[in-house]
Amino acid sequence: MSQEFRNEDVVLDIQDKPNGVKWLGLSLQHLFTMFGATVLVPILVGINPGIALFSSGLGTLVYLFVTKGKIPAYLGSSFAFIAAMQMLMKDAGYPAIALGAITTGAVYLIVSLIVKKSGSGWLDRLLPPIVVGPVVMVIGLGLAANAANQAMFENLGTPEQIYNVKYIAVALITLILTIIFNMYLKGFMGLIPILLGIVCGYIVALIFGIVNIEPIKEAAWFAMPSFQVPFVTYTPKLYLTAILTMAPIAFVTMTEHIGHLMVLNKLTKRNFYENPGLHKTLMGDGLAQIVAGLVGGPPVTSYGENIGVLAITRVHSVFVIGGAAALAMILAFVGKLTALIQSIPGPVIGGISFILFGVIASSGLKILIDNKIDFNLKRNLLIASVILVVGIGGLTFQAGPIALSGMALATLFGIILNLVLPQQAKSEAE
């Protein structure tokens, strides 16, 4: 398809630039759509939300630059790395997470070079649905206990941790409201049920008296996010645990990346696998993750929520996506906004997480169903079983400074089993 192609079925095509006020409104729509999920990840991990907003916007601009402004995709904080980042934050803090994000970006860059030379068939063989589906389920189910604990306990993780009925009430009300928003709202409001759930849950928490608003009052309107920059705010150090924990997960998010491209191809009536090429899109995603790591943000990935906005509005302009990225970076410097986000109490996040983590797990199940995986075959049953129990159970392999645990180990086991097990067990071939 030639570069001169124009999709006449849309309001604004990829290279169309809207004017002033319209541009601002369309970009704000994308900003609101990604906002809830993008700031939820740093809240769960313990990262400054301002950094995540900034790295999200900057990462998106990097992606648009590398793909030559041909793909209207917004990149936000990735949920796939939450469990790994929580562990790294607890053990080593920001530097380990930064190294992990840079590592995942490097994996993307290496894969992009291989794809450029030899195509992407090997990636499909390495990560077929029988591996990806259960691993995605582990991402969601492995975080289930975190959601439950946030919904139940005051002073979570401290010696003063106590069960609080108010917390349960706020979490359940937040959950119910978010379900209602998901099911009954239409149009633009139907695209931001998570954000609406957080806002309404926050109001409920205020009524129950479990929100500390003093930090919001004390915060300045303009405040520099606490960027974590190598050789400036910390001395880089080699954390093998960060590398070994985060790198395998990169292969899982690559399947999400490819799936989103497939949807965008149909939506825009183009073939992004050929132009600008899958190697370019992987490179853009990888560089965006590296940039995010260099400022202290979580790894970023393309957002299905924003693809939904493209589909409903029929506005595919990369200028609108770039505008949303610029707005996110500007908001990162609004101190009161960062303080407001950080004041969201645990039960509100817990109530939202019941849905978000469950949706992630259900997405893994959907991969298995959509690809008609036959669990009457022992091979498929064994691969899925090992991945689920190793990942959710949190099995850890440690030898000196090398440590693999949870989802990373489950992904590795899944890849190995898929490569070595025959298509049929001997008992099935008889």
PDB file of N, CA and C in Angstrom, residues 74-107:
ATOM      1  N   TYR A  74      -0.416   5.085  21.805  1.00  0.00           N
ATOM      2  CA  TYR A  74       0.021   5.727  23.045  1.00  0.00           C
ATOM      3  C   TYR A  74       0.630   4.668  23.960  1.00  0.00           C
ATOM      4  N   LEU A  75       1.766   5.007  24.599  1.00  0.00           N
ATOM      5  CA  LEU A  75       2.446   4.080  25.498  1.00  0.00           C
ATOM      6  C   LEU A  75       2.283   4.537  26.945  1.00  0.00           C
ATOM      7  N   GLY A  76       1.799   3.629  27.802  1.00  0.00           N
ATOM      8  CA  GLY A  76       1.637   3.933  29.216  1.00  0.00           C
ATOM      9  C   GLY A  76       2.297   2.875  30.085  1.00  0.00           C
ATOM     10  N   SER A  77       2.228   3.032  31.393  1.00  0.00           N
ATOM     11  CA  SER A  77       2.858   2.109  32.337  1.00  0.00           C
ATOM     12  C   SER A  77       2.334   0.685  32.140  1.00  0.00           C
ATOM     13  N   SER A  78       3.249  -0.279  32.083  1.00  0.00           N
ATOM     14  CA  SER A  78       2.875  -1.674  31.831  1.00  0.00           C
ATOM     15  C   SER A  78       2.519  -2.408  33.115  1.00  0.00           C
ATOM     16  N   PHE A  79       1.378  -3.108  33.102  1.00  0.00           N
ATOM     17  CA  PHE A  79       0.950  -3.901  34.253  1.00  0.00           C
ATOM     18  C   PHE A  79       1.721  -5.214  34.361  1.00  0.00           C
ATOM     19  N   ALA A  80       2.294  -5.665  33.257  1.00  0.00           N
ATOM     20  CA  ALA A  80       2.941  -6.976  33.244  1.00  0.00           C
ATOM     21  C   ALA A  80       4.112  -7.063  34.217  1.00  0.00           C
ATOM     22  N   PHE A  81       4.728  -5.914  34.520  1.00  0.00           N
ATOM     23  CA  PHE A  81       5.943  -5.927  35.335  1.00  0.00           C
ATOM     24  C   PHE A  81       5.680  -5.595  36.812  1.00  0.00           C
ATOM     25  N   ILE A  82       4.411  -5.434  37.204  1.00  0.00           N
ATOM     26  CA  ILE A  82       4.105  -4.956  38.563  1.00  0.00           C
ATOM     27  C   ILE A  82       4.722  -5.841  39.645  1.00  0.00           C
ATOM     28  N   ALA A  83       4.459  -7.145  39.588  1.00  0.00           N
ATOM     29  CA  ALA A  83       4.956  -8.043  40.639  1.00  0.00           C
ATOM     30  C   ALA A  83       6.478  -8.006  40.718  1.00  0.00           C
ATOM     31  N   ALA A  84       7.133  -8.031  39.553  1.00  0.00           N
ATOM     32  CA  ALA A  84       8.603  -7.983  39.533  1.00  0.00           C
ATOM     33  C   ALA A  84       9.110  -6.668  40.108  1.00  0.00           C
ATOM     34  N   MET A  85       8.464  -5.545  39.747  1.00  0.00           N
ATOM     35  CA  MET A  85       8.899  -4.241  40.244  1.00  0.00           C
ATOM     36  C   MET A  85       8.657  -4.107  41.747  1.00  0.00           C
ATOM     37  N   GLN A  86       7.554  -4.668  42.238  1.00  0.00           N
ATOM     38  CA  GLN A  86       7.297  -4.624  43.678  1.00  0.00           C
ATOM     39  C   GLN A  86       8.395  -5.335  44.448  1.00  0.00           C
ATOM     40  N   MET A  87       8.811  -6.485  43.933  1.00  0.00           N
ATOM     41  CA  MET A  87       9.883  -7.239  44.578  1.00  0.00           C
ATOM     42  C   MET A  87      11.197  -6.464  44.527  1.00  0.00           C
ATOM     43  N   LEU A  88      11.511  -5.887  43.373  1.00  0.00           N
ATOM     44  CA  LEU A  88      12.757  -5.142  43.218  1.00  0.00           C
ATOM     45  C   LEU A  88      12.765  -3.877  44.067  1.00  0.00           C
ATOM     46  N   MET A  89      11.618  -3.211  44.161  1.00  0.00           N
ATOM     47  CA  MET A  89      11.520  -2.004  44.980  1.00  0.00           C
ATOM     48  C   MET A  89      11.777  -2.331  46.453  1.00  0.00           C
ATOM     49  N   LYS A  90      11.231  -3.450  46.889  1.00  0.00           N
ATOM     50  CA  LYS A  90      11.398  -3.865  48.283  1.00  0.00           C
ATOM     51  C   LYS A  90      12.842  -4.233  48.587  1.00  0.00           C
ATOM     52  N   ASP A  91      13.499  -4.891  47.628  1.00  0.00           N
ATOM     53  CA  ASP A  91      14.855  -5.399  47.873  1.00  0.00           C
ATOM     54  C   ASP A  91      15.959  -4.382  47.591  1.00  0.00           C
ATOM     55  N   ALA A  92      15.760  -3.553  46.537  1.00  0.00           N
ATOM     56  CA  ALA A  92      16.861  -2.690  46.121  1.00  0.00           C
ATOM     57  C   ALA A  92      16.458  -1.273  45.748  1.00  0.00           C
ATOM     58  N   GLY A  93      15.166  -0.985  45.597  1.00  0.00           N
ATOM     59  CA  GLY A  93      14.712   0.361  45.312  1.00  0.00           C
ATOM     60  C   GLY A  93      14.770   0.749  43.843  1.00  0.00           C
ATOM     61  N   TYR A  94      14.695   2.052  43.608  1.00  0.00           N
ATOM     62  CA  TYR A  94      14.629   2.614  42.256  1.00  0.00           C
ATOM     63  C   TYR A  94      15.709   2.101  41.297  1.00  0.00           C
ATOM     64  N   PRO A  95      16.996   2.072  41.726  1.00  0.00           N
ATOM     65  CA  PRO A  95      18.040   1.676  40.772  1.00  0.00           C
ATOM     66  C   PRO A  95      17.791   0.317  40.129  1.00  0.00           C
ATOM     67  N   ALA A  96      17.266  -0.635  40.905  1.00  0.00           N
ATOM     68  CA  ALA A  96      17.006  -1.972  40.362  1.00  0.00           C
ATOM     69  C   ALA A  96      15.877  -1.931  39.345  1.00  0.00           C
ATOM     70  N   ILE A  97      14.823  -1.168  39.637  1.00  0.00           N
ATOM     71  CA  ILE A  97      13.709  -1.046  38.697  1.00  0.00           C
ATOM     72  C   ILE A  97      14.170  -0.360  37.413  1.00  0.00           C
ATOM     73  N   ALA A  98      14.990   0.670  37.562  1.00  0.00           N
ATOM     74  CA  ALA A  98      15.514   1.374  36.384  1.00  0.00           C
ATOM     75  C   ALA A  98      16.320   0.425  35.507  1.00  0.00           C
ATOM     76  N   LEU A  99      17.185  -0.380  36.137  1.00  0.00           N
ATOM     77  CA  LEU A  99      17.981  -1.345  35.378  1.00  0.00           C
ATOM     78  C   LEU A  99      17.068  -2.369  34.703  1.00  0.00           C
ATOM     79  N   GLY A 100      16.010  -2.784  35.416  1.00  0.00           N
ATOM     80  CA  GLY A 100      15.065  -3.737  34.843  1.00  0.00           C
ATOM     81  C   GLY A 100      14.376  -3.172  33.609  1.00  0.00           C
ATOM     82  N   ALA A 101      13.943  -1.898  33.691  1.00  0.00           N
ATOM     83  CA  ALA A 101      13.274  -1.255  32.552  1.00  0.00           C
ATOM     84  C   ALA A 101      14.224  -1.113  31.371  1.00  0.00           C
ATOM     85  N   ILE A 102      15.477  -0.754  31.659  1.00  0.00           N
ATOM     86  CA  ILE A 102      16.474  -0.634  30.594  1.00  0.00           C
ATOM     87  C   ILE A 102      16.747  -2.001  29.962  1.00  0.00           C
ATOM     88  N   THR A 103      16.746  -3.046  30.807  1.00  0.00           N
ATOM     89  CA  THR A 103      16.964  -4.411  30.314  1.00  0.00           C
ATOM     90  C   THR A 103      15.855  -4.846  29.363  1.00  0.00           C
ATOM     91  N   THR A 104      14.595  -4.596  29.757  1.00  0.00           N
ATOM     92  CA  THR A 104      13.482  -4.994  28.886  1.00  0.00           C
ATOM     93  C   THR A 104      13.551  -4.243  27.558  1.00  0.00           C
ATOM     94  N   GLY A 105      13.935  -2.977  27.622  1.00  0.00           N
ATOM     95  CA  GLY A 105      14.089  -2.214  26.390  1.00  0.00           C
ATOM     96  C   GLY A 105      15.184  -2.793  25.512  1.00  0.00           C
ATOM     97  N   ALA A 106      16.288  -3.223  26.151  1.00  0.00           N
ATOM     98  CA  ALA A 106      17.390  -3.822  25.395  1.00  0.00           C
ATOM     99  C   ALA A 106      16.957  -5.129  24.732  1.00  0.00           C
ATOM    100  N   VAL A 107      16.121  -5.920  25.429  1.00  0.00           N
ATOM    101  CA  VAL A 107      15.599  -7.158  24.843  1.00  0.00           C
ATOM    102  C   VAL A 107      14.798  -6.833  23.579  1.00  0.00           C
TER     103      VAL A 107
END
